[in-house]
Short mmCIF file of N, CA and C and ligand atoms in Angstrom, two decimals:
data_model
loop_
_atom_site.label_atom_id
_atom_site.label_comp_id
_atom_site.label_asym_id
_atom_site.label_seq_id
_atom_site.Cartn_x
_atom_site.Cartn_y
_atom_site.Cartn_z
N MET A 1 28.03 56.82 -131.48
CA MET A 1 28.24 57.59 -130.25
C MET A 1 26.90 57.77 -129.52
N ALA A 2 26.94 57.58 -128.21
CA ALA A 2 25.70 57.73 -127.42
C ALA A 2 25.21 59.17 -127.51
N LYS A 3 23.91 59.33 -127.69
CA LYS A 3 23.31 60.67 -127.73
C LYS A 3 22.93 61.08 -126.31
N ILE A 4 23.64 62.10 -125.82
CA ILE A 4 23.41 62.53 -124.43
C ILE A 4 22.86 63.96 -124.44
N ALA A 5 21.75 64.16 -123.71
CA ALA A 5 21.16 65.50 -123.61
C ALA A 5 21.18 65.95 -122.16
N VAL A 6 21.47 67.24 -121.98
CA VAL A 6 21.36 67.87 -120.67
C VAL A 6 20.06 68.69 -120.65
N PHE A 7 19.27 68.53 -119.60
CA PHE A 7 18.05 69.34 -119.41
C PHE A 7 18.28 70.24 -118.20
N PRO A 8 18.70 71.49 -118.45
CA PRO A 8 19.08 72.36 -117.33
C PRO A 8 17.92 73.22 -116.82
N GLY A 9 17.99 73.56 -115.54
CA GLY A 9 16.99 74.46 -114.96
C GLY A 9 17.20 74.60 -113.47
N SER A 10 16.29 75.35 -112.84
CA SER A 10 16.37 75.51 -111.39
C SER A 10 15.54 74.44 -110.67
N PHE A 11 14.44 74.05 -111.29
CA PHE A 11 13.56 73.01 -110.75
C PHE A 11 13.21 73.28 -109.28
N ASP A 12 12.70 74.48 -109.04
CA ASP A 12 12.39 74.93 -107.66
C ASP A 12 10.89 75.15 -107.52
N PRO A 13 10.06 74.11 -107.50
CA PRO A 13 10.38 72.69 -107.65
C PRO A 13 10.11 72.20 -109.08
N VAL A 14 10.46 70.91 -109.32
CA VAL A 14 10.10 70.28 -110.59
C VAL A 14 8.57 70.28 -110.70
N THR A 15 8.07 70.50 -111.92
CA THR A 15 6.61 70.55 -112.14
C THR A 15 6.20 69.48 -113.16
N LEU A 16 4.90 69.35 -113.35
CA LEU A 16 4.42 68.39 -114.37
C LEU A 16 4.82 68.85 -115.77
N GLY A 17 5.10 70.15 -115.94
CA GLY A 17 5.60 70.63 -117.22
C GLY A 17 6.98 70.08 -117.51
N HIS A 18 7.87 70.13 -116.51
CA HIS A 18 9.21 69.55 -116.67
C HIS A 18 9.12 68.04 -116.91
N VAL A 19 8.28 67.38 -116.11
CA VAL A 19 8.16 65.92 -116.21
C VAL A 19 7.74 65.52 -117.62
N ASP A 20 6.80 66.27 -118.18
CA ASP A 20 6.33 65.97 -119.54
C ASP A 20 7.47 66.09 -120.56
N ILE A 21 8.27 67.15 -120.44
CA ILE A 21 9.37 67.36 -121.40
C ILE A 21 10.40 66.22 -121.26
N ILE A 22 10.74 65.85 -120.03
CA ILE A 22 11.75 64.80 -119.83
C ILE A 22 11.24 63.46 -120.38
N ARG A 23 9.98 63.12 -120.04
CA ARG A 23 9.43 61.83 -120.52
C ARG A 23 9.41 61.77 -122.04
N ARG A 24 9.05 62.88 -122.65
CA ARG A 24 8.99 62.88 -124.12
C ARG A 24 10.39 62.90 -124.73
N GLY A 25 11.38 63.31 -123.93
CA GLY A 25 12.76 63.29 -124.41
C GLY A 25 13.37 61.90 -124.34
N VAL A 26 12.84 61.06 -123.46
CA VAL A 26 13.44 59.73 -123.22
C VAL A 26 13.65 58.93 -124.52
N PRO A 27 12.63 58.82 -125.40
CA PRO A 27 12.87 58.04 -126.63
C PRO A 27 13.82 58.69 -127.63
N LEU A 28 14.14 59.96 -127.41
CA LEU A 28 14.98 60.68 -128.38
C LEU A 28 16.47 60.55 -128.09
N PHE A 29 16.82 60.27 -126.82
CA PHE A 29 18.23 60.28 -126.42
C PHE A 29 18.61 58.99 -125.69
N ASP A 30 19.89 58.61 -125.78
CA ASP A 30 20.36 57.45 -125.02
C ASP A 30 20.39 57.77 -123.52
N LYS A 31 20.70 59.03 -123.22
CA LYS A 31 20.76 59.45 -121.81
C LYS A 31 20.24 60.88 -121.70
N ILE A 32 19.49 61.16 -120.63
CA ILE A 32 19.12 62.55 -120.32
C ILE A 32 19.65 62.85 -118.92
N VAL A 33 20.45 63.90 -118.82
CA VAL A 33 20.96 64.33 -117.51
C VAL A 33 20.21 65.60 -117.13
N VAL A 34 19.37 65.50 -116.10
CA VAL A 34 18.67 66.67 -115.59
C VAL A 34 19.67 67.41 -114.71
N ALA A 35 19.93 68.68 -115.05
CA ALA A 35 21.02 69.42 -114.38
C ALA A 35 20.44 70.60 -113.61
N ILE A 36 20.57 70.53 -112.29
CA ILE A 36 20.04 71.59 -111.44
C ILE A 36 21.13 72.63 -111.22
N GLY A 37 20.89 73.83 -111.72
CA GLY A 37 21.88 74.90 -111.63
C GLY A 37 21.90 75.53 -110.24
N VAL A 38 23.10 75.81 -109.77
CA VAL A 38 23.25 76.47 -108.47
C VAL A 38 23.77 77.87 -108.73
N ASN A 39 22.98 78.87 -108.35
CA ASN A 39 23.37 80.26 -108.53
C ASN A 39 23.44 80.91 -107.15
N ALA A 40 24.66 81.26 -106.74
CA ALA A 40 24.86 81.79 -105.38
C ALA A 40 24.07 83.08 -105.14
N GLN A 41 23.73 83.79 -106.21
CA GLN A 41 23.00 85.06 -106.09
C GLN A 41 21.49 84.86 -105.85
N LYS A 42 21.03 83.64 -106.10
CA LYS A 42 19.59 83.38 -106.04
C LYS A 42 19.21 82.72 -104.72
N THR A 43 17.99 83.02 -104.23
CA THR A 43 17.50 82.25 -103.08
C THR A 43 16.41 81.31 -103.59
N TYR A 44 16.37 80.13 -102.99
CA TYR A 44 15.44 79.10 -103.47
C TYR A 44 14.44 78.74 -102.39
N THR A 45 13.26 78.28 -102.82
CA THR A 45 12.25 77.82 -101.87
C THR A 45 12.61 76.44 -101.35
N PHE A 46 13.10 75.58 -102.25
CA PHE A 46 13.48 74.22 -101.86
C PHE A 46 15.00 74.11 -101.89
N SER A 47 15.55 73.32 -100.94
CA SER A 47 17.00 73.16 -100.91
C SER A 47 17.44 72.35 -102.13
N LEU A 48 18.74 72.42 -102.40
CA LEU A 48 19.29 71.68 -103.53
C LEU A 48 19.00 70.18 -103.38
N GLU A 49 19.16 69.67 -102.15
CA GLU A 49 18.93 68.23 -101.90
C GLU A 49 17.47 67.87 -102.18
N GLU A 50 16.54 68.74 -101.73
CA GLU A 50 15.12 68.46 -101.97
C GLU A 50 14.81 68.48 -103.47
N ARG A 51 15.33 69.49 -104.16
CA ARG A 51 15.06 69.61 -105.60
C ARG A 51 15.57 68.38 -106.35
N LYS A 52 16.73 67.89 -105.92
CA LYS A 52 17.33 66.72 -106.56
C LYS A 52 16.49 65.46 -106.26
N ARG A 53 16.10 65.32 -104.99
CA ARG A 53 15.34 64.13 -104.58
C ARG A 53 13.99 64.07 -105.30
N PHE A 54 13.31 65.22 -105.43
CA PHE A 54 12.00 65.24 -106.09
C PHE A 54 12.12 64.68 -107.52
N ILE A 55 13.19 65.07 -108.22
CA ILE A 55 13.33 64.62 -109.62
C ILE A 55 13.74 63.15 -109.64
N GLU A 56 14.69 62.78 -108.78
CA GLU A 56 15.14 61.37 -108.75
C GLU A 56 13.98 60.43 -108.46
N GLU A 57 13.13 60.83 -107.51
CA GLU A 57 11.98 59.96 -107.17
C GLU A 57 11.02 59.84 -108.34
N SER A 58 10.79 60.93 -109.03
CA SER A 58 9.85 60.90 -110.16
C SER A 58 10.34 60.01 -111.30
N PHE A 59 11.68 59.88 -111.42
CA PHE A 59 12.23 59.15 -112.56
C PHE A 59 12.98 57.89 -112.15
N LYS A 60 12.61 57.36 -110.97
CA LYS A 60 13.34 56.18 -110.49
C LYS A 60 13.17 54.98 -111.42
N ASP A 61 12.08 54.94 -112.18
CA ASP A 61 11.85 53.81 -113.11
C ASP A 61 12.37 54.09 -114.52
N PHE A 62 13.13 55.17 -114.66
CA PHE A 62 13.67 55.53 -115.98
C PHE A 62 15.20 55.44 -115.93
N PRO A 63 15.75 54.28 -116.34
CA PRO A 63 17.20 54.07 -116.18
C PRO A 63 18.07 55.04 -116.97
N THR A 64 17.52 55.67 -118.00
CA THR A 64 18.38 56.57 -118.80
C THR A 64 18.32 58.02 -118.30
N VAL A 65 17.53 58.27 -117.25
CA VAL A 65 17.44 59.64 -116.72
C VAL A 65 18.21 59.74 -115.41
N SER A 66 19.13 60.71 -115.33
CA SER A 66 19.86 60.92 -114.08
C SER A 66 19.82 62.40 -113.72
N VAL A 67 20.22 62.72 -112.49
CA VAL A 67 20.14 64.10 -112.00
C VAL A 67 21.49 64.52 -111.45
N VAL A 68 21.97 65.69 -111.84
CA VAL A 68 23.21 66.24 -111.27
C VAL A 68 22.95 67.70 -110.85
N THR A 69 23.85 68.22 -110.03
CA THR A 69 23.80 69.66 -109.73
C THR A 69 25.08 70.27 -110.29
N TYR A 70 25.01 71.55 -110.64
CA TYR A 70 26.21 72.17 -111.22
C TYR A 70 26.24 73.66 -110.97
N GLU A 71 27.45 74.19 -110.99
CA GLU A 71 27.65 75.64 -110.92
C GLU A 71 28.32 76.06 -112.21
N GLY A 72 28.13 77.29 -112.60
CA GLY A 72 28.85 77.79 -113.78
C GLY A 72 28.04 77.61 -115.05
N MET A 73 28.77 77.56 -116.17
CA MET A 73 28.11 77.57 -117.47
C MET A 73 27.59 76.19 -117.84
N THR A 74 26.38 76.20 -118.40
CA THR A 74 25.77 74.93 -118.80
C THR A 74 26.60 74.24 -119.89
N VAL A 75 27.17 75.03 -120.81
CA VAL A 75 27.96 74.39 -121.88
C VAL A 75 29.22 73.71 -121.32
N ASP A 76 29.76 74.23 -120.23
CA ASP A 76 30.91 73.57 -119.60
C ASP A 76 30.51 72.22 -119.02
N LEU A 77 29.30 72.18 -118.43
CA LEU A 77 28.79 70.90 -117.91
C LEU A 77 28.62 69.92 -119.07
N CYS A 78 28.06 70.40 -120.19
CA CYS A 78 27.86 69.52 -121.35
C CYS A 78 29.19 68.93 -121.80
N ARG A 79 30.21 69.75 -121.85
CA ARG A 79 31.53 69.29 -122.30
C ARG A 79 32.03 68.21 -121.34
N LYS A 80 31.88 68.48 -120.04
CA LYS A 80 32.34 67.54 -119.01
C LYS A 80 31.63 66.18 -119.14
N LEU A 81 30.33 66.23 -119.47
CA LEU A 81 29.54 65.00 -119.54
C LEU A 81 29.59 64.35 -120.91
N GLY A 82 30.19 65.05 -121.87
CA GLY A 82 30.18 64.55 -123.25
C GLY A 82 28.81 64.64 -123.90
N ALA A 83 27.99 65.63 -123.44
CA ALA A 83 26.63 65.80 -123.99
C ALA A 83 26.67 66.69 -125.22
N GLN A 84 26.02 66.22 -126.29
CA GLN A 84 26.01 66.99 -127.54
C GLN A 84 24.74 67.84 -127.67
N PHE A 85 23.76 67.60 -126.76
CA PHE A 85 22.46 68.25 -126.90
C PHE A 85 22.00 68.90 -125.61
N LEU A 86 21.26 70.01 -125.79
CA LEU A 86 20.56 70.62 -124.66
C LEU A 86 19.07 70.42 -124.94
N LEU A 87 18.35 69.94 -123.96
CA LEU A 87 16.90 69.77 -124.10
C LEU A 87 16.22 70.93 -123.39
N ARG A 88 15.25 71.56 -124.06
CA ARG A 88 14.51 72.67 -123.45
C ARG A 88 13.04 72.56 -123.82
N GLY A 89 12.20 73.13 -122.98
CA GLY A 89 10.77 73.17 -123.28
C GLY A 89 10.37 74.57 -123.69
N LEU A 90 9.37 74.66 -124.56
CA LEU A 90 8.87 75.97 -125.00
C LEU A 90 7.39 76.09 -124.66
N ARG A 91 7.08 77.13 -123.88
CA ARG A 91 5.67 77.34 -123.50
C ARG A 91 5.00 78.41 -124.32
N ASN A 92 5.75 79.44 -124.67
CA ASN A 92 5.12 80.62 -125.28
C ASN A 92 6.19 81.46 -125.98
N ALA A 93 5.76 82.61 -126.51
CA ALA A 93 6.66 83.46 -127.29
C ALA A 93 7.79 84.03 -126.43
N THR A 94 7.51 84.26 -125.16
CA THR A 94 8.56 84.79 -124.26
C THR A 94 9.67 83.75 -124.11
N ASP A 95 9.27 82.48 -123.89
CA ASP A 95 10.27 81.40 -123.82
C ASP A 95 11.06 81.37 -125.12
N PHE A 96 10.36 81.49 -126.25
CA PHE A 96 11.02 81.39 -127.55
C PHE A 96 12.11 82.45 -127.70
N GLU A 97 11.78 83.71 -127.42
CA GLU A 97 12.75 84.80 -127.59
C GLU A 97 13.97 84.60 -126.70
N PHE A 98 13.72 84.21 -125.47
CA PHE A 98 14.78 83.99 -124.50
C PHE A 98 15.68 82.83 -124.94
N GLU A 99 15.03 81.73 -125.31
CA GLU A 99 15.76 80.52 -125.67
C GLU A 99 16.55 80.68 -126.97
N LYS A 100 15.97 81.47 -127.89
CA LYS A 100 16.59 81.64 -129.20
C LYS A 100 17.98 82.25 -129.05
N ALA A 101 18.09 83.30 -128.26
CA ALA A 101 19.38 83.97 -128.10
C ALA A 101 20.40 83.04 -127.44
N ILE A 102 19.94 82.31 -126.42
CA ILE A 102 20.86 81.42 -125.71
C ILE A 102 21.30 80.28 -126.62
N ALA A 103 20.33 79.68 -127.32
CA ALA A 103 20.66 78.51 -128.17
C ALA A 103 21.60 78.91 -129.29
N GLN A 104 21.36 80.08 -129.89
CA GLN A 104 22.23 80.51 -130.99
C GLN A 104 23.64 80.81 -130.48
N THR A 105 23.72 81.42 -129.31
CA THR A 105 25.04 81.69 -128.72
C THR A 105 25.77 80.39 -128.42
N ASN A 106 25.06 79.46 -127.77
CA ASN A 106 25.68 78.17 -127.43
C ASN A 106 26.17 77.46 -128.68
N HIS A 107 25.37 77.50 -129.74
CA HIS A 107 25.74 76.78 -130.95
C HIS A 107 26.95 77.42 -131.59
N GLU A 108 26.94 78.75 -131.62
CA GLU A 108 28.04 79.49 -132.24
C GLU A 108 29.36 79.22 -131.49
N LEU A 109 29.27 79.23 -130.15
CA LEU A 109 30.50 79.13 -129.35
C LEU A 109 30.99 77.69 -129.17
N THR A 110 30.06 76.74 -129.15
CA THR A 110 30.48 75.38 -128.78
C THR A 110 29.98 74.29 -129.71
N GLY A 111 29.04 74.61 -130.60
CA GLY A 111 28.49 73.59 -131.50
C GLY A 111 27.39 72.74 -130.86
N ILE A 112 27.09 73.02 -129.60
CA ILE A 112 26.03 72.24 -128.94
C ILE A 112 24.67 72.58 -129.57
N GLU A 113 23.92 71.52 -129.86
CA GLU A 113 22.63 71.69 -130.52
C GLU A 113 21.52 71.69 -129.46
N SER A 114 20.64 72.69 -129.50
CA SER A 114 19.50 72.70 -128.58
C SER A 114 18.30 72.05 -129.25
N VAL A 115 17.63 71.19 -128.50
CA VAL A 115 16.44 70.51 -129.02
C VAL A 115 15.25 70.99 -128.18
N PHE A 116 14.24 71.53 -128.88
CA PHE A 116 13.09 72.11 -128.17
C PHE A 116 11.87 71.23 -128.34
N LEU A 117 11.21 70.95 -127.25
CA LEU A 117 9.92 70.27 -127.32
C LEU A 117 8.85 71.26 -126.90
N LEU A 118 7.77 71.27 -127.68
CA LEU A 118 6.67 72.18 -127.39
C LEU A 118 5.89 71.64 -126.19
N THR A 119 5.55 72.53 -125.30
CA THR A 119 4.80 72.15 -124.11
C THR A 119 3.50 71.43 -124.48
N ALA A 120 3.12 70.47 -123.63
CA ALA A 120 1.83 69.80 -123.83
C ALA A 120 0.71 70.76 -123.44
N PRO A 121 -0.44 70.72 -124.12
CA PRO A 121 -1.51 71.69 -123.81
C PRO A 121 -1.95 71.65 -122.35
N ASN A 122 -1.93 70.47 -121.73
CA ASN A 122 -2.43 70.40 -120.34
C ASN A 122 -1.42 70.83 -119.30
N THR A 123 -0.17 71.13 -119.71
CA THR A 123 0.81 71.61 -118.73
C THR A 123 1.42 72.95 -119.12
N SER A 124 0.94 73.55 -120.20
CA SER A 124 1.61 74.73 -120.74
C SER A 124 1.53 75.94 -119.80
N TYR A 125 0.56 75.96 -118.91
CA TYR A 125 0.39 77.11 -118.01
C TYR A 125 1.22 76.96 -116.74
N ILE A 126 1.87 75.82 -116.56
CA ILE A 126 2.55 75.56 -115.28
C ILE A 126 3.97 76.11 -115.29
N SER A 127 4.30 76.84 -114.23
CA SER A 127 5.69 77.27 -114.05
C SER A 127 6.06 77.08 -112.58
N SER A 128 7.36 76.92 -112.32
CA SER A 128 7.80 76.76 -110.93
C SER A 128 7.42 77.97 -110.10
N SER A 129 7.46 79.18 -110.70
CA SER A 129 7.17 80.38 -109.90
C SER A 129 5.70 80.41 -109.48
N ILE A 130 4.79 79.94 -110.35
CA ILE A 130 3.37 79.88 -109.95
C ILE A 130 3.18 78.83 -108.86
N VAL A 131 3.87 77.70 -109.00
CA VAL A 131 3.77 76.66 -107.96
C VAL A 131 4.25 77.22 -106.62
N ARG A 132 5.36 77.97 -106.63
CA ARG A 132 5.87 78.55 -105.37
C ARG A 132 4.84 79.51 -104.76
N ASP A 133 4.19 80.31 -105.61
CA ASP A 133 3.16 81.23 -105.10
C ASP A 133 2.00 80.47 -104.47
N VAL A 134 1.57 79.40 -105.14
CA VAL A 134 0.46 78.61 -104.61
C VAL A 134 0.86 78.03 -103.25
N ILE A 135 2.09 77.51 -103.16
CA ILE A 135 2.57 76.91 -101.91
C ILE A 135 2.61 77.97 -100.80
N LYS A 136 3.18 79.15 -101.13
CA LYS A 136 3.31 80.21 -100.12
C LYS A 136 1.96 80.64 -99.57
N ASN A 137 0.95 80.59 -100.45
CA ASN A 137 -0.37 81.03 -100.03
C ASN A 137 -1.27 79.89 -99.55
N GLY A 138 -0.65 78.74 -99.32
CA GLY A 138 -1.40 77.62 -98.74
C GLY A 138 -2.37 76.95 -99.68
N GLY A 139 -2.21 77.13 -100.99
CA GLY A 139 -3.13 76.52 -101.96
C GLY A 139 -2.78 75.07 -102.26
N ASP A 140 -3.65 74.43 -103.05
CA ASP A 140 -3.45 73.03 -103.42
C ASP A 140 -2.58 72.96 -104.67
N TYR A 141 -1.34 72.56 -104.46
CA TYR A 141 -0.38 72.53 -105.56
C TYR A 141 -0.28 71.15 -106.20
N SER A 142 -1.06 70.18 -105.64
CA SER A 142 -0.84 68.78 -106.03
C SER A 142 -1.12 68.49 -107.50
N LEU A 143 -1.96 69.32 -108.14
CA LEU A 143 -2.26 69.07 -109.56
C LEU A 143 -1.17 69.61 -110.49
N LEU A 144 -0.20 70.32 -109.92
CA LEU A 144 0.81 71.00 -110.74
C LEU A 144 2.17 70.32 -110.73
N VAL A 145 2.36 69.41 -109.78
CA VAL A 145 3.69 68.81 -109.58
C VAL A 145 3.57 67.29 -109.48
N PRO A 146 4.69 66.54 -109.69
CA PRO A 146 4.63 65.10 -109.49
C PRO A 146 4.46 64.78 -108.00
N ASP A 147 4.03 63.53 -107.70
CA ASP A 147 3.75 63.13 -106.31
C ASP A 147 4.95 63.27 -105.40
N SER A 148 6.16 63.22 -105.97
CA SER A 148 7.37 63.27 -105.13
C SER A 148 7.56 64.63 -104.45
N VAL A 149 6.91 65.68 -104.97
CA VAL A 149 7.09 67.03 -104.38
C VAL A 149 6.16 67.16 -103.17
N ARG A 150 6.77 67.22 -102.01
CA ARG A 150 6.03 67.33 -100.75
C ARG A 150 6.58 68.51 -99.97
N VAL A 151 5.66 69.34 -99.47
CA VAL A 151 6.08 70.48 -98.66
C VAL A 151 6.00 70.07 -97.20
N LYS A 152 7.10 70.33 -96.49
CA LYS A 152 7.13 69.92 -95.08
C LYS A 152 6.26 70.84 -94.25
P1 LIG B 1 14.77 78.29 -115.46
O1 LIG B 1 15.77 77.87 -116.49
O2 LIG B 1 14.14 79.61 -115.72
O3 LIG B 1 15.14 78.05 -114.04
P2 LIG B 1 12.93 76.10 -115.17
O4 LIG B 1 13.77 75.40 -114.22
O5 LIG B 1 11.54 76.42 -114.72
O6 LIG B 1 13.55 77.37 -115.76
O7 LIG B 1 12.76 75.31 -116.54
C1 LIG B 1 13.73 74.56 -117.22
C2 LIG B 1 13.18 74.19 -118.59
O8 LIG B 1 11.88 73.64 -118.48
C3 LIG B 1 13.02 75.36 -119.55
O9 LIG B 1 13.37 74.93 -120.85
C4 LIG B 1 11.56 75.67 -119.52
O10 LIG B 1 11.09 76.25 -120.73
C5 LIG B 1 10.98 74.29 -119.36
N1 LIG B 1 9.65 74.32 -118.79
C6 LIG B 1 9.28 74.81 -117.59
N2 LIG B 1 7.94 74.68 -117.41
C7 LIG B 1 7.45 74.08 -118.52
C8 LIG B 1 6.15 73.68 -118.98
N3 LIG B 1 5.07 73.89 -118.22
N4 LIG B 1 6.05 73.12 -120.20
C9 LIG B 1 7.14 72.94 -120.96
N5 LIG B 1 8.39 73.30 -120.61
C10 LIG B 1 8.55 73.86 -119.41
#
């Protein structure tokens, strides 16, 4: 059976931290589906189309990586796609505590296995929220994101 992993997040915008986790996931899975969650309660800096395009452009040379958008529960998306795994990145203890509760709940309720990759040392400080702050304040964000992320 093909090993399919979903990598869920907001990706507002995708960062070099996300890119590192996806690239390192490529040899582990037959397919990785990057899943951009849509939450009607949240406001985003980048539109859904922009967030999707940034990731697609970064991974255009990776045939096993695709991008979808979704609403609702991540485990429902996994079921729909036939994905047995969730891919997540871990930066620090806060990520660990948060992810632990979610992963244990998902496993208990659906059997989906979460696979965690530890952040690379050179990208561990990067988060989408810091990138958004840098952008809002007119700073140079180019070292934090892939080339596909362009602010109009
Ligand atoms: P959220 O789910 O809070 O919207 P993101 O879209 O920023 O989060 O992130 C999705 C996934 O990417 C999460 O598993 C998160 O831990 C991981 N991630 C984000 N930034 C990094 C980084 N710099 N290094 C490793 N993993 C990261």
